[in-house]
mmCIF file of C-alpha atoms and ligand atoms in Angstrom:
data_model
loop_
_atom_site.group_PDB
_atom_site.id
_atom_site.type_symbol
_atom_site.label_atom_id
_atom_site.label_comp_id
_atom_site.label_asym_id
_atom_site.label_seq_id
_atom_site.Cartn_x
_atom_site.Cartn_y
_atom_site.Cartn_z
ATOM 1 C CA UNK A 1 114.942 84.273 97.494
ATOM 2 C CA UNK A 2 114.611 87.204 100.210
ATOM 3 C CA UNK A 3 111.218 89.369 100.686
ATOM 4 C CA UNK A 4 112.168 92.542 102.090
ATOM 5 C CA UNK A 5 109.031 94.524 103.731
ATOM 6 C CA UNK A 6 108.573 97.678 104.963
ATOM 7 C CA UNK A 7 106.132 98.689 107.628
ATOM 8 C CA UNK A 8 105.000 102.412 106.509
ATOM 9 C CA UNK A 9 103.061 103.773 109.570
ATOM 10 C CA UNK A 10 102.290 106.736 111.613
ATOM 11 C CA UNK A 11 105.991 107.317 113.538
ATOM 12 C CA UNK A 12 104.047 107.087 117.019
ATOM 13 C CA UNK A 13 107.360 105.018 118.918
ATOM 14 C CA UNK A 14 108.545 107.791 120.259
ATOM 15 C CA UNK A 15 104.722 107.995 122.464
ATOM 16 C CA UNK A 16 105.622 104.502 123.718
ATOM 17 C CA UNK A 17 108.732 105.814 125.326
ATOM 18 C CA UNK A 18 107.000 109.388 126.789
ATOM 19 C CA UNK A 19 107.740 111.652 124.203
ATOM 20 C CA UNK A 20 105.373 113.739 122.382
ATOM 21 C CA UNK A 21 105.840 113.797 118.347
ATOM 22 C CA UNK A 22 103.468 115.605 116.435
ATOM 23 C CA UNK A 23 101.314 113.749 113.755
ATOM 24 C CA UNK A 24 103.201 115.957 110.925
ATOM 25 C CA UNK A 25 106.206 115.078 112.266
ATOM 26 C CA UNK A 26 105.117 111.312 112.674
ATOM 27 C CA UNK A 27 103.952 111.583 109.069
ATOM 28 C CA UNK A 28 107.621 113.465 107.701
ATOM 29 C CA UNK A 29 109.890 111.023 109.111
ATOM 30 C CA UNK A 30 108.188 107.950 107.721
ATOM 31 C CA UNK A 31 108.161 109.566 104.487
ATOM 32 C CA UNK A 32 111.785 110.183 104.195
ATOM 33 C CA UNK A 33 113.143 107.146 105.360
ATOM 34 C CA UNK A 34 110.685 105.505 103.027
ATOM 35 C CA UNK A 35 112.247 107.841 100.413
ATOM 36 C CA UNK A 36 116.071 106.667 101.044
ATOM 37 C CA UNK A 37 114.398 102.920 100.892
ATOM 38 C CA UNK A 38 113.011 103.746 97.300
ATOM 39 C CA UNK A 39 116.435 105.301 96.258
ATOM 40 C CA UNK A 40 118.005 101.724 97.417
ATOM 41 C CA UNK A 41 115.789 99.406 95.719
ATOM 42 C CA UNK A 42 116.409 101.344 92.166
ATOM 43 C CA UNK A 43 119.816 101.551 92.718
ATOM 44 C CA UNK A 44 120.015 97.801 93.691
ATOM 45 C CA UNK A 45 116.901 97.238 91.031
ATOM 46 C CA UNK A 46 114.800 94.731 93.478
ATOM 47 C CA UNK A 47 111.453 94.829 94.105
ATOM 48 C CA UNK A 48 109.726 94.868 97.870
ATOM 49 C CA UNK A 49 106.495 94.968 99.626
ATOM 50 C CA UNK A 50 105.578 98.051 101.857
ATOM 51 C CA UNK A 51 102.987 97.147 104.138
ATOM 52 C CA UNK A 52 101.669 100.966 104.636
ATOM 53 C CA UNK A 53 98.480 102.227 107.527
ATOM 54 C CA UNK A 54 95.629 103.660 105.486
ATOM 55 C CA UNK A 55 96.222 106.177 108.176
ATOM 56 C CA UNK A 56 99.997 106.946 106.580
ATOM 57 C CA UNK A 57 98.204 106.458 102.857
ATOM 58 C CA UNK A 58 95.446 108.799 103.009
ATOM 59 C CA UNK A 59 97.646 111.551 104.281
ATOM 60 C CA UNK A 60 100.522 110.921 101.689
ATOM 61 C CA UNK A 61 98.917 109.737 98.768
ATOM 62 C CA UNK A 62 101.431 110.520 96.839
ATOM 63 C CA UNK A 63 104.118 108.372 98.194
ATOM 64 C CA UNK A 64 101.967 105.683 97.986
ATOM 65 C CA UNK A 65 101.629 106.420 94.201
ATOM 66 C CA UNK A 66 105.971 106.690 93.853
ATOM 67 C CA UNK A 67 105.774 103.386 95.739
ATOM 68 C CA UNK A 68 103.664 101.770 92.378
ATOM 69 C CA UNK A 69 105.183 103.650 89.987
ATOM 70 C CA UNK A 70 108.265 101.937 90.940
ATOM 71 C CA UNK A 71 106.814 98.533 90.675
ATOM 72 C CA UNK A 72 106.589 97.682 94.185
ATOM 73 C CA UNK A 73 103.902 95.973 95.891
ATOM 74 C CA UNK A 74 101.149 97.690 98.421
ATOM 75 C CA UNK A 75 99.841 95.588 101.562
ATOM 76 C CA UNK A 76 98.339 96.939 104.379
ATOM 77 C CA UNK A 77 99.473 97.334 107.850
ATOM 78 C CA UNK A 78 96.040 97.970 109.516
ATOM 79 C CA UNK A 79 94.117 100.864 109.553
ATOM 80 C CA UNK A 80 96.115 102.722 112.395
ATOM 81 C CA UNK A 81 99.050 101.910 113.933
ATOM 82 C CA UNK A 82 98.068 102.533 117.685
ATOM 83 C CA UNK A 83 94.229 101.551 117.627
ATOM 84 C CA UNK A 84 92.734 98.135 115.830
ATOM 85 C CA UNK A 85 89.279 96.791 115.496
ATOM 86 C CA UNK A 86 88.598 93.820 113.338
ATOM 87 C CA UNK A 87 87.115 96.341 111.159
ATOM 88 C CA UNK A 88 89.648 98.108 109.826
ATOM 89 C CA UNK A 89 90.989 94.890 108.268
ATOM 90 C CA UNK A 90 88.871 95.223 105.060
ATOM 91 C CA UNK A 91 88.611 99.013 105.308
ATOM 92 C CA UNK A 92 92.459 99.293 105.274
ATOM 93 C CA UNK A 93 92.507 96.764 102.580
ATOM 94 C CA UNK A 94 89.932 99.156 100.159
ATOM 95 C CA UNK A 95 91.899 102.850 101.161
ATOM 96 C CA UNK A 96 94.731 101.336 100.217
ATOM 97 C CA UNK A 97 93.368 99.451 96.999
ATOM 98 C CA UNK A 98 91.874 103.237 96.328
ATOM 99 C CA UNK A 99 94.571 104.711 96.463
ATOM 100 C CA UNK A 100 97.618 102.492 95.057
ATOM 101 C CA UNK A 101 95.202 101.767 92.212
ATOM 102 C CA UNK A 102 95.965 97.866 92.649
ATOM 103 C CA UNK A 103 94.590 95.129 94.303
ATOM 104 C CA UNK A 104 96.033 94.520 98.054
ATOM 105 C CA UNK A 105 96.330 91.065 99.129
ATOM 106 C CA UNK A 106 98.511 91.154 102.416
ATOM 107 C CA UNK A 107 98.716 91.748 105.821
ATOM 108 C CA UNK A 108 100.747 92.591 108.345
ATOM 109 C CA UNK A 109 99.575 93.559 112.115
ATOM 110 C CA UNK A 110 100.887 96.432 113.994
ATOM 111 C CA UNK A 111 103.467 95.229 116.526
ATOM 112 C CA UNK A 112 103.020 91.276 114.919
ATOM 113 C CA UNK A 113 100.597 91.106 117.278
ATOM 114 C CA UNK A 114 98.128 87.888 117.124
ATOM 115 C CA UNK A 115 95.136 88.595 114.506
ATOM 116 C CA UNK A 116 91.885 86.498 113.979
ATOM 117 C CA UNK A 117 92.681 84.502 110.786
ATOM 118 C CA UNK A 118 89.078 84.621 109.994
ATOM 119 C CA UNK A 119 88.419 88.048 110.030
ATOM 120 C CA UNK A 120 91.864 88.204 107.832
ATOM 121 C CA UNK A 121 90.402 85.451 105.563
ATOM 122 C CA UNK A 122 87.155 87.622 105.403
ATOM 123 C CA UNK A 123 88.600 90.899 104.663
ATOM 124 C CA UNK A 124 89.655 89.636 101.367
ATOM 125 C CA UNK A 125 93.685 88.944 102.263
ATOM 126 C CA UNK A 126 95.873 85.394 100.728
ATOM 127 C CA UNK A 127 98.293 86.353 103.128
ATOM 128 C CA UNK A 128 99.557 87.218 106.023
ATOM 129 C CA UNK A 129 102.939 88.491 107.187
ATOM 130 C CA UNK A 130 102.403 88.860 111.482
ATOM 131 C CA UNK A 131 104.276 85.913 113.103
ATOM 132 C CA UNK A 132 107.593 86.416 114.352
ATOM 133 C CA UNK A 133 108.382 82.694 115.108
ATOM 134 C CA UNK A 134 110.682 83.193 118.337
ATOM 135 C CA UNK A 135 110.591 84.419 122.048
ATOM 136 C CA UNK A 136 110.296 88.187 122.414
ATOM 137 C CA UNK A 137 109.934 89.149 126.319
ATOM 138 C CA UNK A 138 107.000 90.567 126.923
ATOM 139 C CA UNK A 139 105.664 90.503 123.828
ATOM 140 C CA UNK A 140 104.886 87.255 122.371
ATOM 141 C CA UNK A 141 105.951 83.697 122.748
ATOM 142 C CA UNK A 142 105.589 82.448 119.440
ATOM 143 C CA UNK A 143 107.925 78.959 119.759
ATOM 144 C CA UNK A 144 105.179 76.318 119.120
ATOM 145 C CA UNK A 145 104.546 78.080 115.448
ATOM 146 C CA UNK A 146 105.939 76.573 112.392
ATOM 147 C CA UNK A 147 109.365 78.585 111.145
ATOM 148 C CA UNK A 148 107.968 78.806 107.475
ATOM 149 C CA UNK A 149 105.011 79.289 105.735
ATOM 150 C CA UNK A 150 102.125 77.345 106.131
ATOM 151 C CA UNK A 151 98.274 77.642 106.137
ATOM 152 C CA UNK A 152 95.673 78.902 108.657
ATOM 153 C CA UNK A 153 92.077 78.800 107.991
ATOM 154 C CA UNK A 154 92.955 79.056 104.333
ATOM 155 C CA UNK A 155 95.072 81.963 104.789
ATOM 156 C CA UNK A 156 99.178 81.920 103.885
ATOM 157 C CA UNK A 157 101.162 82.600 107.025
ATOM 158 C CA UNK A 158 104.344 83.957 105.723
ATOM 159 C CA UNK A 159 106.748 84.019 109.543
ATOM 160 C CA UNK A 160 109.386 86.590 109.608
ATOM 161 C CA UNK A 161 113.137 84.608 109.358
ATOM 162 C CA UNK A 162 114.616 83.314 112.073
ATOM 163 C CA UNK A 163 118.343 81.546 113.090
ATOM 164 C CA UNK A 164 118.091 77.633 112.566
ATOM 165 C CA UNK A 165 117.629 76.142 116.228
ATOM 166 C CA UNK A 166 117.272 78.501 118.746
ATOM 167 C CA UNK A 167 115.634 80.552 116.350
ATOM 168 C CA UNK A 168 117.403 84.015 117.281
ATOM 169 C CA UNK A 169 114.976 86.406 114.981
ATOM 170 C CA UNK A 170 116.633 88.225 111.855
ATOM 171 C CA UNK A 171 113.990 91.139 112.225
ATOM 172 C CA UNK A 172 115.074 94.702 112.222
ATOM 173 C CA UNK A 173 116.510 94.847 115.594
ATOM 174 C CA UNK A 174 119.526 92.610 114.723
ATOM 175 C CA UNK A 175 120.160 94.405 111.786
ATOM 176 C CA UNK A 176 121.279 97.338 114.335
ATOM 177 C CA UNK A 177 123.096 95.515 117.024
ATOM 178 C CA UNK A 178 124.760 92.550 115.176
ATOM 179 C CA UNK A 179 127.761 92.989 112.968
ATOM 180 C CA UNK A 180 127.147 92.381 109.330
ATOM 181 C CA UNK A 181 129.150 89.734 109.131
ATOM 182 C CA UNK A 182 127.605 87.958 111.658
ATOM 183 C CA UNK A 183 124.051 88.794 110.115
ATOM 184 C CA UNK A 184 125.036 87.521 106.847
ATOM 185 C CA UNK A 185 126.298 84.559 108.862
ATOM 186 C CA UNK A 186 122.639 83.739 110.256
ATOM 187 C CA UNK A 187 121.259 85.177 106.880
ATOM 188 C CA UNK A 188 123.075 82.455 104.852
ATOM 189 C CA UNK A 189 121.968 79.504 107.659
ATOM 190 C CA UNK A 190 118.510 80.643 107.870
ATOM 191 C CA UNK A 191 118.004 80.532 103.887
ATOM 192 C CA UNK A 192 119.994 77.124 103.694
ATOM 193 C CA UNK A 193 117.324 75.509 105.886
ATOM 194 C CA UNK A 194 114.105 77.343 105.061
ATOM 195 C CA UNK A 195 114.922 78.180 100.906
ATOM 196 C CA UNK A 196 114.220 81.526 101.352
ATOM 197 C CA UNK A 197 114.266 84.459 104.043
ATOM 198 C CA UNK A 198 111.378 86.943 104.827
ATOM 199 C CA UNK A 199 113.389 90.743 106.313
ATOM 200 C CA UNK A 200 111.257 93.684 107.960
ATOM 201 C CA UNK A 201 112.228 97.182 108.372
ATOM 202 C CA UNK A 202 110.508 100.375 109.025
ATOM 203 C CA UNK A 203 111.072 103.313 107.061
ATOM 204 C CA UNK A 204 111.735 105.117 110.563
ATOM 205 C CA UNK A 205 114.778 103.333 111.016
ATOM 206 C CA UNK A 206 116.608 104.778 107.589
ATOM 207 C CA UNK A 207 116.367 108.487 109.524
ATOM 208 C CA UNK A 208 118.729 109.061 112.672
ATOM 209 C CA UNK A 209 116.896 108.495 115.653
ATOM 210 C CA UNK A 210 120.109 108.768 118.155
ATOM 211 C CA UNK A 211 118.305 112.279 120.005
ATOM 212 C CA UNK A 212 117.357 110.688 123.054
ATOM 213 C CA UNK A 213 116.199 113.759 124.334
ATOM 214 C CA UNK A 214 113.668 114.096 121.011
ATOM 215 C CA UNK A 215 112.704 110.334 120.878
ATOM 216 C CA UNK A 216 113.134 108.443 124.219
ATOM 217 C CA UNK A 217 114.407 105.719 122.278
ATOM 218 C CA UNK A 218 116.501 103.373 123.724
ATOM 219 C CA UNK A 219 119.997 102.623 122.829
ATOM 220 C CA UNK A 220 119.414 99.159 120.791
ATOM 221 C CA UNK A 221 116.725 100.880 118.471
ATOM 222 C CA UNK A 222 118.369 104.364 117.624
ATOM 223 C CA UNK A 223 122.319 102.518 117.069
ATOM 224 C CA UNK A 224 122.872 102.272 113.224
ATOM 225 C CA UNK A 225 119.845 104.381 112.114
ATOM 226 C CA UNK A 226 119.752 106.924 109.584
ATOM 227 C CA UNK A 227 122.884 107.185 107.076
ATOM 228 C CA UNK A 228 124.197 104.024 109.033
ATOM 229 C CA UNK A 229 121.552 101.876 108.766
ATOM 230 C CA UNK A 230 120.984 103.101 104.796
ATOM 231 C CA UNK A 231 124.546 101.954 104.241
ATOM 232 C CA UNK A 232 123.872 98.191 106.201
ATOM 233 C CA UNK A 233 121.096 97.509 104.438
ATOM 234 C CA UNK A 234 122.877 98.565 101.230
ATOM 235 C CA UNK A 235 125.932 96.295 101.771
ATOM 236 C CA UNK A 236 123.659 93.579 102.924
ATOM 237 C CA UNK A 237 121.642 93.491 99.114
ATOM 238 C CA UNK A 238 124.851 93.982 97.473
ATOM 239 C CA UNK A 239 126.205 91.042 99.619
ATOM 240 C CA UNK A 240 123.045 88.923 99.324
ATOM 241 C CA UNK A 241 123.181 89.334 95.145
ATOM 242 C CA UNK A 242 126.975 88.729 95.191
ATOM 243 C CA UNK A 243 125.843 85.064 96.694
ATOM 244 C CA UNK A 244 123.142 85.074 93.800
ATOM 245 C CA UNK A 245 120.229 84.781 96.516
ATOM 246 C CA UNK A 246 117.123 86.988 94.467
ATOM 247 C CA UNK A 247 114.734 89.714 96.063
ATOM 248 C CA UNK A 248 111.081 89.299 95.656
ATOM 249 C CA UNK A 249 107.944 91.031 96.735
ATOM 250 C CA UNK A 250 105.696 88.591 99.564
ATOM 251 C CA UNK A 251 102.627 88.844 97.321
ATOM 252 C CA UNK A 252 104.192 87.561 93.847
ATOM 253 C CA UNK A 253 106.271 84.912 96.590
ATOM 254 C CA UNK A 254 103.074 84.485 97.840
ATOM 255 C CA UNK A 255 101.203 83.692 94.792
ATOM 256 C CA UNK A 256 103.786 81.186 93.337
ATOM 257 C CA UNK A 257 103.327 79.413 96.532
ATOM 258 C CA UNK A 258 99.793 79.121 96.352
ATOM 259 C CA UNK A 259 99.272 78.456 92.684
ATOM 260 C CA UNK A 260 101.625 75.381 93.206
ATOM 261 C CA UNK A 261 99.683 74.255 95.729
ATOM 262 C CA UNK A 262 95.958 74.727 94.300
ATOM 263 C CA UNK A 263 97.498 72.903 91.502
ATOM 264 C CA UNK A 264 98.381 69.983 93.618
ATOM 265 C CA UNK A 265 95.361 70.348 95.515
ATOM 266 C CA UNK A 266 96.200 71.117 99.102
ATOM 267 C CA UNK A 267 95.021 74.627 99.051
ATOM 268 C CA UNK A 268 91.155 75.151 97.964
ATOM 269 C CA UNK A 269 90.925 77.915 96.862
ATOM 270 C CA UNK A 270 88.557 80.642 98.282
ATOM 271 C CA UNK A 271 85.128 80.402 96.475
HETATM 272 ZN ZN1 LIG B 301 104.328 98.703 112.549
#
């Protein structure tokens, strides 16, 4: 099994390396890479989750509609991408459910930064999507969490995938400087050990971000975006069902997780 996710937010990297980018613009380019990533999930008919900003969803409602339609699932990635308050956990959570028209049970944190499972338990979420389980400098250390799921103050953690052992992280950055053979190398070691794999992408990166000048961005983000990355991530699905390994949405992963369990009793279920 392999959850794909997609982070739809606000573009705003381009402000974290000095560059101005105007909302619209923000708004445009996250909208058509999320458009190439709907255009690859019918052709390769899987189904994913897109963890989308209310922020993104109230200003393109009708992506977030195209996103249903085509039987994918809705999370939420916060309220903004840039500013957070413990608030906007259930108010990103009812946007959302407003808008998509269905109920949204996951989470994902800007940045996978660290979240209060209580206020994520509160909001209303089953899961959550935030821990990358490896070393990032300066960002997190995250070494002493467990690789795959497992439960935090009743909530689902679902960990992005990493490498068996020194748990080098399949998250979207490898999936531009690796070679694909080496990814489906890791890819295939990864599921062997944990049964299933857990991949997140950005819509950003399916546009071509290589104007340094226009972005800032650094060499290891902008390499294999746009038509390059569209055609990685194609060859990697085609690869990954040629192996017979599934796709899934987290939340209907999620779910069959958590029904097992409630059924076995080790999850109580909220009241
Ligand atoms: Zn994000």
């Amino acid at each position: 099994m392999i959850l794909l996710g997609f982070d739809v937010e606000e573009f705003d990297l381009p402000l974290e390396y000095g560059r101005s980018i105007s909302f619209d613009e923000q708004l445009s380019i996250s909208t058509n890479g999320t458009n190439s990533i709907l255009e690859l999930l019918r052709s390769a008919n899987i189904k994913a989750t897109f963890f989308c900003t209310a922020n993104y969803a109230l200003h393109k409602p009708d992506i977030i509609t195209k996103i249903v339609n085509e039987g994918h699932e809705i999370a939420s990635h916060g309220y903004y991408h840039s500013d957070f308050k413990p608030e906007h956990l259930k108010q990103s959570k009812e946007v959302l459910e407003d808008i998509s028209g269905t109920e949204v049970t996951g989470f994902r944190m800007a940045r996978m930064m660290p979240v209060d499972e209580a206020e994520i338990k509160m909001a209303g979420y089953t899961y959550n999507s935030s821990i990358n389980p490896t070393w990032l400098p300066g960002r997190y250390n995250n070494f002493d969490k467990p690789r795959t799921w497992f439960y935090e103050d009743g909530v689902l953690q679902i960990p992005a995938s990493v490498s068996p052992l020194v748990r080098f992280p399949l998250f979207w950055l490898s999936f531009h400087n690796l070679s694909l053979p080496l990814i489906k190398w890791i890819s295939l070691a990864a599921h062997r050990k944990d049964g299933y794999l857990n991949l997140y992408f950005h819509p950003w990166e399916f546009t071509d971000l290589h104007d340094k000048e226009k972005y800032g961005l650094p060499g290891y983000i902008a390499r294999n975006s746009g038509e390059l990355f569209i055609s990685r991530i194609k060859n990697f699905i085609e690869w990954a069902q040629s192996k017979g390994l599934e796709f899934s949405g987290t939340g209907d992963f999620a779910s069959s997780i958590m029904e097992k369990d409630t059924a076995t009793k080790k999850l109580i279920p909220a009241q």
